[in-house]
Coordinates of C-alpha atoms in Angstrom, one line a residue:
Chain A
M1 CA 1.3 10.0 8.1
T2 CA 1.0 11.7 11.4
W3 CA -1.5 14.4 12.5
K4 CA 1.2 17.0 12.3
H5 CA 2.0 16.2 8.7
G6 CA -1.8 16.3 7.9
I7 CA -2.1 19.7 9.4
L8 CA 1.0 21.0 7.6
S9 CA -0.4 19.7 4.3
A10 CA -3.7 21.4 4.9
I11 CA -2.0 24.7 5.6
I12 CA 0.1 24.4 2.5
L13 CA -3.1 23.6 0.4
I14 CA -4.9 26.6 1.9
L15 CA -2.0 28.9 1.1
I16 CA -1.8 27.7 -2.5
W17 CA -5.6 28.1 -2.8
Q18 CA -5.5 31.7 -1.5
T19 CA -2.5 32.5 -3.8
V20 CA -4.4 31.2 -6.8
V21 CA -7.5 33.2 -5.9
V22 CA -5.4 36.4 -5.4
L23 CA -3.2 36.0 -8.5
S24 CA -5.9 34.9 -11.0
G25 CA -8.6 37.3 -9.8
V26 CA -11.4 34.8 -10.5
P27 CA -14.8 35.8 -9.1
S28 CA -15.8 34.1 -5.9
F29 CA -18.7 32.2 -7.5
I30 CA -16.0 30.3 -9.5
L31 CA -13.4 29.8 -6.8
P32 CA -14.2 31.3 -3.4
P33 CA -11.3 32.3 -1.2
P34 CA -10.6 30.0 1.8
A35 CA -11.8 32.7 4.3
D36 CA -15.2 32.9 2.6
V37 CA -15.5 29.1 2.7
A38 CA -14.5 29.1 6.4
Y39 CA -17.1 31.7 7.1
T40 CA -19.8 29.8 5.3
L41 CA -18.8 26.6 7.1
W42 CA -19.5 28.4 10.4
D43 CA -22.5 30.3 9.2
S44 CA -24.2 27.3 7.6
R45 CA -23.1 24.8 10.2
E46 CA -26.6 23.7 11.0
I47 CA -27.6 22.8 7.5
I48 CA -24.2 21.3 6.8
S49 CA -24.1 19.1 9.9
E50 CA -27.7 18.1 9.4
N51 CA -26.9 16.8 5.9
A52 CA -23.5 15.4 7.0
W53 CA -25.2 13.2 9.6
V54 CA -27.4 11.8 6.8
T55 CA -24.5 11.0 4.5
M56 CA -22.5 9.6 7.4
G57 CA -25.4 7.4 8.4
E58 CA -25.7 6.1 4.8
V59 CA -21.9 5.5 4.6
I60 CA -21.7 3.6 7.9
L61 CA -24.8 1.5 7.3
G62 CA -23.5 0.8 3.8
L63 CA -20.1 -0.2 5.1
L64 CA -21.6 -2.5 7.8
I65 CA -24.1 -4.2 5.5
G66 CA -21.7 -4.4 2.6
S67 CA -18.9 -5.9 4.8
I68 CA -21.2 -8.4 6.4
L69 CA -22.5 -9.5 3.0
G70 CA -18.9 -9.6 1.6
V71 CA -17.7 -11.8 4.5
L72 CA -20.6 -14.2 4.1
T73 CA -20.1 -14.4 0.4
A74 CA -16.4 -15.1 0.8
V75 CA -17.0 -17.8 3.4
N76 CA -19.6 -19.3 1.1
L77 CA -17.3 -19.3 -1.9
A78 CA -14.4 -20.7 0.1
T79 CA -16.4 -23.6 1.5
S80 CA -18.5 -24.7 -1.4
N81 CA -17.3 -25.8 -4.8
T82 CA -20.8 -25.3 -6.2
A83 CA -20.9 -21.8 -4.9
R84 CA -17.5 -21.1 -6.5
A85 CA -18.6 -22.5 -9.8
V86 CA -21.9 -20.6 -9.9
L87 CA -21.3 -17.4 -8.0
R88 CA -17.8 -16.5 -9.1
P89 CA -18.7 -15.8 -12.8
I90 CA -21.7 -13.8 -11.8
L91 CA -19.5 -11.7 -9.4
V92 CA -16.9 -11.1 -12.0
F93 CA -19.5 -10.2 -14.6
S94 CA -21.2 -7.9 -12.1
Q95 CA -18.0 -5.9 -11.9
A96 CA -18.2 -5.1 -15.6
I97 CA -21.3 -3.0 -14.9
P98 CA -20.3 0.5 -13.6
V99 CA -22.0 0.7 -10.3
F100 CA -22.6 4.5 -10.9
A101 CA -24.7 3.7 -13.9
L102 CA -27.0 1.8 -11.6
A103 CA -27.7 4.9 -9.4
P104 CA -30.7 6.1 -11.4
I105 CA -32.2 2.6 -11.3
L106 CA -31.6 2.3 -7.6
T107 CA -33.3 5.6 -7.0
L108 CA -36.2 4.4 -9.1
W109 CA -36.5 1.2 -7.1
F110 CA -35.7 2.4 -3.6
G111 CA -36.8 6.0 -3.7
Y112 CA -35.3 9.3 -2.8
G113 CA -34.6 8.3 0.8
I114 CA -31.5 6.9 2.3
T115 CA -32.2 3.3 1.2
S116 CA -31.1 3.8 -2.4
K117 CA -27.8 5.4 -1.1
I118 CA -27.2 2.6 1.3
V119 CA -27.8 0.1 -1.4
M120 CA -25.4 2.0 -3.7
A121 CA -22.7 2.0 -1.0
V122 CA -23.3 -1.7 -0.3
L123 CA -22.9 -2.5 -4.0
I124 CA -19.7 -0.6 -4.4
I125 CA -17.9 -2.1 -1.3
Y126 CA -19.3 -5.6 -1.4
F127 CA -17.0 -6.8 -4.1
P128 CA -13.7 -5.6 -2.7
V129 CA -14.5 -7.0 0.7
A130 CA -15.8 -10.4 -0.6
S131 CA -12.8 -10.7 -3.0
A132 CA -10.1 -9.8 -0.5
F133 CA -11.5 -12.0 2.2
F134 CA -12.1 -14.9 -0.2
D135 CA -8.4 -14.7 -1.3
G136 CA -7.4 -14.7 2.3
L137 CA -9.5 -17.8 3.1
M138 CA -8.0 -19.7 0.1
K139 CA -4.5 -18.8 1.1
T140 CA -4.4 -20.6 4.5
P141 CA -0.9 -22.0 4.9
I142 CA -1.1 -25.7 3.9
G143 CA 0.8 -26.7 7.1
Y144 CA -2.0 -25.3 9.3
L145 CA -4.6 -27.3 7.4
D146 CA -2.4 -30.5 7.7
L147 CA -2.1 -29.9 11.4
A148 CA -5.8 -29.4 11.8
K149 CA -6.5 -32.6 9.8
T150 CA -4.2 -34.8 11.9
M151 CA -5.8 -33.3 15.0
G152 CA -9.2 -34.6 13.8
A153 CA -10.7 -31.1 13.2
S154 CA -14.1 -30.9 11.5
P155 CA -14.3 -28.7 8.4
M156 CA -16.4 -26.1 10.2
R157 CA -14.0 -25.8 13.1
T158 CA -11.0 -25.7 10.7
L159 CA -12.9 -22.9 8.9
W160 CA -13.4 -20.9 12.1
H161 CA -10.3 -21.5 14.1
V162 CA -7.8 -21.7 11.3
R163 CA -8.9 -20.4 7.9
F164 CA -11.0 -17.5 9.2
K165 CA -8.4 -16.3 11.7
S166 CA -5.6 -16.7 9.3
A167 CA -7.5 -14.6 6.7
L168 CA -8.3 -11.6 9.0
P169 CA -5.4 -9.5 7.6
S170 CA -6.9 -9.9 4.1
L171 CA -10.3 -8.8 5.4
G172 CA -8.5 -5.7 6.8
S173 CA -7.2 -4.8 3.3
G174 CA -10.7 -5.2 1.9
L175 CA -12.2 -3.0 4.6
R176 CA -9.6 -0.3 4.0
L177 CA -10.7 -0.2 0.3
A178 CA -14.3 -0.2 1.4
A179 CA -13.8 2.8 3.6
V180 CA -12.6 4.8 0.6
Y181 CA -15.4 3.6 -1.7
A182 CA -18.4 3.8 0.6
P183 CA -18.6 7.7 0.7
I184 CA -18.3 7.8 -3.1
G185 CA -21.2 5.4 -3.4
A186 CA -23.4 7.4 -1.0
V187 CA -22.6 10.8 -2.6
I188 CA -23.2 9.6 -6.1
G189 CA -26.5 8.2 -4.9
E190 CA -27.4 11.6 -3.5
W191 CA -26.5 13.4 -6.7
V192 CA -28.9 11.2 -8.7
G193 CA -31.8 12.0 -6.5
A194 CA -32.1 12.9 -2.8
S195 CA -33.6 15.3 -0.5
K196 CA -30.9 15.2 2.2
G197 CA -27.1 14.5 2.4
L198 CA -23.9 16.3 1.6
G199 CA -24.2 15.3 -2.1
Y200 CA -27.6 16.8 -2.3
L201 CA -26.4 20.0 -0.5
M202 CA -23.5 20.3 -3.0
L203 CA -25.8 19.9 -5.9
L204 CA -28.2 22.5 -4.4
A205 CA -25.4 24.9 -3.7
N206 CA -24.0 24.5 -7.2
G207 CA -27.4 25.2 -8.8
R208 CA -27.7 28.4 -6.8
A209 CA -24.1 29.5 -7.5
K210 CA -23.4 29.2 -3.8
T211 CA -19.9 28.0 -4.5
D212 CA -18.7 28.7 -1.0
L213 CA -21.4 26.4 0.4
L214 CA -20.4 23.8 -2.1
F215 CA -16.8 24.0 -1.0
A216 CA -17.8 23.9 2.7
A217 CA -19.8 20.7 2.1
L218 CA -17.0 19.2 0.1
I219 CA -14.5 19.9 3.0
V220 CA -16.8 18.4 5.5
L221 CA -17.2 15.3 3.3
A222 CA -13.4 15.0 2.9
V223 CA -12.9 15.3 6.7
L224 CA -15.6 12.7 7.3
T225 CA -13.9 10.4 4.8
V226 CA -10.5 10.9 6.4
C227 CA -12.0 10.2 9.8
L228 CA -13.7 7.0 8.5
H229 CA -10.4 6.0 7.0
F230 CA -8.6 6.3 10.3
A231 CA -11.3 4.5 12.2
V232 CA -11.4 1.6 9.7
D233 CA -7.6 1.6 9.6
A234 CA -7.4 1.2 13.4
F235 CA -9.9 -1.7 13.2
A236 CA -7.9 -3.3 10.3
R237 CA -4.7 -3.0 12.4
R238 CA -6.4 -5.0 15.2
L239 CA -7.3 -7.7 12.7
E240 CA -3.7 -7.8 11.5
K241 CA -2.3 -7.9 15.0
D242 CA -0.4 -11.1 15.7
H243 CA -0.2 -12.2 12.1
Chain B
M1 CA 5.4 -49.8 27.4
T2 CA 4.0 -52.7 25.6
G3 CA 1.4 -53.1 22.9
G4 CA 2.4 -50.0 20.9
V5 CA 1.4 -49.5 17.3
G6 CA 3.7 -50.9 14.6
I7 CA 3.2 -49.7 11.1
K8 CA 4.1 -51.4 7.8
F9 CA 4.3 -49.2 4.8
S10 CA 4.7 -50.9 1.5
G11 CA 4.2 -49.7 -2.0
S12 CA 5.4 -47.3 -4.7
A13 CA 4.5 -43.8 -5.8
T14 CA 4.2 -42.1 -9.2
I15 CA 3.6 -38.5 -10.2
D16 CA 1.7 -38.3 -13.4
G17 CA 3.0 -41.7 -14.4
T18 CA 6.6 -41.0 -13.6
P19 CA 7.9 -43.1 -10.7
L20 CA 8.8 -41.1 -7.5
F21 CA 10.0 -44.2 -5.7
M22 CA 10.0 -47.9 -6.6
P23 CA 8.2 -50.4 -4.3
I24 CA 9.6 -50.2 -0.8
T25 CA 8.7 -51.8 2.5
L26 CA 9.2 -49.7 5.6
D27 CA 8.8 -51.4 8.9
I28 CA 8.1 -49.0 11.7
K29 CA 8.5 -50.9 15.0
P30 CA 6.2 -50.2 17.9
N31 CA 7.5 -47.8 20.6
E32 CA 10.7 -47.1 18.8
W33 CA 12.2 -44.4 16.7
T34 CA 12.5 -45.2 13.0
C35 CA 14.4 -42.7 10.9
L36 CA 13.9 -42.3 7.2
L37 CA 17.0 -40.6 5.8
G38 CA 17.5 -39.5 2.3
P39 CA 18.3 -36.7 -0.1
S40 CA 15.6 -34.0 -0.9
G41 CA 13.0 -35.0 -3.4
V42 CA 13.3 -38.7 -3.0
G43 CA 9.8 -39.1 -1.5
K44 CA 10.5 -39.3 2.3
T45 CA 7.9 -36.7 3.1
T46 CA 5.5 -38.4 0.8
V47 CA 5.8 -41.6 2.8
L48 CA 5.2 -39.7 6.0
R49 CA 2.2 -37.8 4.6
E50 CA 0.7 -41.0 3.2
I51 CA 0.9 -42.5 6.7
A52 CA -0.6 -39.4 8.2
A53 CA -3.4 -39.5 5.6
L54 CA -2.5 -36.0 4.4
D55 CA -2.8 -34.9 0.8
T56 CA 0.1 -35.7 -1.5
A57 CA 0.7 -34.9 -5.2
V58 CA 1.4 -38.6 -6.0
D59 CA -0.5 -41.7 -6.9
F60 CA 0.4 -44.2 -4.1
D61 CA 0.1 -47.8 -5.0
G62 CA 0.4 -50.0 -1.9
S63 CA -0.8 -50.5 1.6
I64 CA -0.3 -49.1 5.1
T65 CA -1.1 -51.6 7.8
T66 CA -0.8 -51.5 11.5
S67 CA 0.3 -54.2 14.0
D68 CA -3.1 -54.1 15.7
T69 CA -5.0 -54.0 12.4
K70 CA -6.9 -50.9 13.5
P71 CA -6.8 -47.8 11.3
L72 CA -4.4 -45.0 12.1
T73 CA -7.1 -42.3 12.1
D74 CA -6.9 -40.2 15.3
R75 CA -3.9 -42.1 16.5
V76 CA -1.3 -39.9 14.8
A77 CA 0.3 -36.6 15.9
Y78 CA 2.3 -34.6 13.4
M79 CA 5.2 -32.2 13.7
A80 CA 6.8 -30.4 10.8
Q81 CA 9.9 -28.3 10.1
N82 CA 7.7 -25.3 10.4
D83 CA 6.5 -25.1 14.0
L84 CA 2.9 -24.4 12.7
L85 CA 2.1 -22.3 15.8
F86 CA -0.9 -20.1 15.2
P87 CA 0.5 -16.5 15.6
W88 CA -2.8 -15.2 17.0
L89 CA -2.9 -17.6 19.9
S90 CA -0.8 -17.6 23.1
V91 CA 1.7 -20.4 23.8
L92 CA -0.8 -22.1 26.1
D93 CA -3.7 -21.8 23.7
N94 CA -1.5 -23.2 20.9
I95 CA -0.8 -26.3 23.0
C96 CA -4.5 -26.7 23.6
I97 CA -5.6 -26.1 20.0
G98 CA -6.2 -29.8 19.2
A99 CA -9.0 -30.1 21.8
K100 CA -10.5 -26.8 20.5
L101 CA -10.4 -28.1 16.9
R102 CA -12.3 -31.2 18.0
G103 CA -14.8 -29.1 19.9
K104 CA -13.7 -30.5 23.3
S105 CA -12.4 -28.7 26.3
A106 CA -8.6 -29.0 26.8
D107 CA -7.0 -30.4 29.9
L108 CA -5.4 -27.2 31.1
E109 CA -3.5 -28.9 34.0
R110 CA -1.9 -31.3 31.5
A111 CA -1.0 -28.4 29.2
K112 CA 0.7 -26.6 32.0
K113 CA 2.6 -29.7 33.0
L114 CA 3.8 -30.2 29.4
L115 CA 4.8 -26.6 29.3
D116 CA 6.8 -27.2 32.4
W117 CA 8.4 -30.3 30.8
V118 CA 9.6 -28.3 27.8
G119 CA 10.8 -25.5 30.1
L120 CA 8.5 -22.7 28.9
T121 CA 6.2 -22.2 32.0
N122 CA 7.2 -18.5 32.1
H123 CA 6.3 -18.0 28.5
R124 CA 2.8 -19.4 28.5
S125 CA 0.9 -16.2 27.9
K126 CA 3.3 -15.0 25.2
K127 CA 2.5 -15.0 21.5
P128 CA 4.7 -17.3 19.4
K129 CA 6.4 -14.3 17.7
A130 CA 7.9 -13.3 21.0
L131 CA 9.8 -16.7 21.2
S132 CA 13.0 -17.9 19.6
G133 CA 13.0 -20.6 16.9
G134 CA 14.1 -23.3 19.5
Q135 CA 11.4 -22.2 22.0
R136 CA 8.8 -22.3 19.3
Q137 CA 9.7 -25.8 18.3
R138 CA 9.5 -26.8 22.0
V139 CA 6.0 -25.4 22.1
A140 CA 5.3 -27.5 19.0
L141 CA 6.6 -30.5 20.8
A142 CA 4.4 -29.8 23.8
R143 CA 1.4 -29.5 21.5
T144 CA 2.3 -32.8 19.9
L145 CA 2.5 -34.5 23.3
M146 CA -0.7 -32.8 24.3
E147 CA -2.4 -34.8 21.6
D148 CA -1.3 -38.0 23.4
R149 CA -1.3 -40.2 20.3
P150 CA 0.6 -43.4 20.1
V151 CA 2.2 -42.6 16.7
I152 CA 4.3 -39.5 16.2
L153 CA 5.3 -38.4 12.7
L154 CA 8.2 -36.0 12.6
D155 CA 9.0 -34.3 9.3
E156 CA 12.4 -32.7 9.7
P157 CA 11.3 -30.9 12.8
F158 CA 14.8 -29.8 13.9
S159 CA 16.3 -28.9 10.5
A160 CA 15.7 -25.1 10.8
L161 CA 17.4 -24.9 14.2
D162 CA 21.0 -23.9 15.0
A163 CA 23.3 -26.8 16.0
K164 CA 23.2 -26.3 19.7
T165 CA 19.4 -25.9 19.8
R166 CA 19.0 -28.8 17.5
A167 CA 21.0 -31.1 19.7
E168 CA 19.0 -30.0 22.8
M169 CA 15.7 -30.5 20.9
Q170 CA 16.7 -34.0 19.8
E171 CA 17.5 -34.9 23.4
L172 CA 14.3 -33.4 24.8
S173 CA 12.2 -35.1 22.1
A174 CA 13.8 -38.5 22.6
E175 CA 13.1 -38.2 26.3
L176 CA 9.5 -37.0 26.1
L177 CA 8.5 -39.3 23.2
T178 CA 9.8 -42.4 24.9
G179 CA 7.4 -45.3 24.4
K180 CA 5.8 -43.8 21.3
T181 CA 6.1 -45.1 17.8
V182 CA 8.0 -42.4 16.1
L183 CA 8.8 -42.0 12.4
L184 CA 11.4 -39.3 11.9
V185 CA 12.0 -38.0 8.3
T186 CA 15.4 -36.3 8.1
H187 CA 18.2 -35.5 5.7
D188 CA 20.8 -35.2 8.5
P189 CA 22.9 -38.4 9.0
A190 CA 24.0 -37.1 12.4
E191 CA 20.4 -36.8 13.6
A192 CA 19.5 -40.3 12.3
A193 CA 22.6 -41.8 14.0
R194 CA 21.7 -40.2 17.3
L195 CA 18.0 -40.8 17.4
G196 CA 17.2 -44.0 15.5
H197 CA 16.5 -47.4 16.9
S198 CA 16.5 -48.3 13.2
V199 CA 17.5 -46.1 10.2
Y200 CA 16.6 -46.6 6.6
V201 CA 18.2 -44.7 3.8
M202 CA 15.7 -44.0 1.0
E203 CA 16.8 -43.6 -2.6
Q204 CA 14.8 -43.7 -5.8
D205 CA 15.4 -47.4 -6.3
G206 CA 14.5 -48.5 -2.8
L207 CA 15.2 -48.6 0.9
Q208 CA 18.4 -49.6 2.6
A209 CA 18.5 -50.6 6.3
V210 CA 21.6 -49.6 8.2
D211 CA 23.3 -51.3 11.1
M212 CA 22.8 -49.2 14.2
P213 CA 25.1 -48.9 17.3
T214 CA 24.3 -51.2 20.1
S215 CA 23.7 -48.4 22.5
P216 CA 20.1 -47.1 22.8
P217 CA 19.1 -43.7 21.6
V218 CA 19.5 -40.9 22.3
R219 CA 23.2 -41.3 21.7
A220 CA 25.9 -38.7 22.6
V221 CA 27.0 -36.5 19.7
D222 CA 30.6 -37.6 20.2
D223 CA 30.0 -41.2 20.9
P224 CA 32.5 -43.1 18.6
E225 CA 30.0 -45.8 17.6
T226 CA 27.5 -43.0 16.7
L227 CA 30.1 -41.2 14.7
T228 CA 30.9 -44.4 12.8
T229 CA 27.3 -44.9 12.0
Q230 CA 27.0 -41.3 11.0
G231 CA 29.9 -41.7 8.6
A232 CA 28.4 -44.9 7.2
L233 CA 25.1 -43.1 6.6
F234 CA 26.8 -40.2 5.0
R235 CA 28.7 -42.6 2.6
I236 CA 25.5 -44.3 1.6
L237 CA 23.9 -40.9 0.9
R238 CA 26.8 -39.8 -1.2
G239 CA 26.6 -43.0 -3.2
T240 CA 30.1 -44.2 -2.3
V241 CA 28.8 -47.4 -0.7
Q242 CA 26.4 -49.9 -2.3

């Protein structure tokens, strides 16, 4: 997908949106026309950007912490049979609990501030990153390991110079998924209880029938998510380079 | 060169109780090329991997002894059919990877000299994927030499190359590995006839030593004696000679 295609898709979407509004004649508090949303986007830019920064901060921190924890877990699982035996069932079982259902508990434990949202984002992306990277670490070509062994490499050096590097493309796949999930985690956290953030703003706008503001916040969230996707994708490509 | 390492491999192998090969004795003479020739699945690679102390799927019952009675640990370099170059490292870094994996600093001057020997000086900063199959295998040869081990284990290292490149690689390897104790596992009678000081044909029921030409390796591809040996090896492989 190029930028030109993206812009073209956006224009087509806006045209369909406008057509639906005109043809159906729904009131603007149900579906505001694109022009109204654009106006609100500009008019309320301060409140939107203020909340967008909060959400973005939660997402980026969640992404960083979740990825680091995921990578550490994967390395731990890949290098220790005990860790594999003990941790893996717990990890799999933990996936049976919908993370969204934990949002109220997290809010209870970590409060209305950004911590509960970061924890939510961390929880949601931790598993895909750990799982993808672990798979990569376990799939090192046997020949590489044979070579390292005949060269007299220690397990730690083999891990770093061979297994870790050879698994980087898998880490890239995990991070791509994480970039999609992290904003969902943060926004759900904000819906459950927050005093800042785009999720909070959307809920607030919804409650006051300011549908245009809700849409404006939604568009900003979508744009931020797309930007995050492109940034993480660029990083993942660097990890995949030369593989 | 005197005082190289000779290896005696004797024993049998089973997979889950089913024999892979019957008891054999393989005598790998010091400072010479010994070729182990045989059809796929007969256990040639298993023999090589056992000597290299690499994991195998078999139960090996026997012994591997050396002429100087010292263990083979850290005295073996390994080269496989797949060049096993790390795609994320440059050619030069690939050659130096052994030292890195041992936590030592590599002798860069030596690496550059070896790169010159295999004719790849101009490619040293390239990544392996920018090289041809033959060039990649030459890097693998340089990496093997960089290890400077007395015993070299070659597991069909030339079998994925085209005929011309293969012949060139055989000659280059024979030249550069002079004085090393080499075990070459191959399924190509022509390769064994060109390169072996001694050649053993491996079959499920045992090993068969083959008379080799009087001329030393590496022998010319069209040398009549070599061609006769090649024919003889081929006949044994096809089971037409007992």
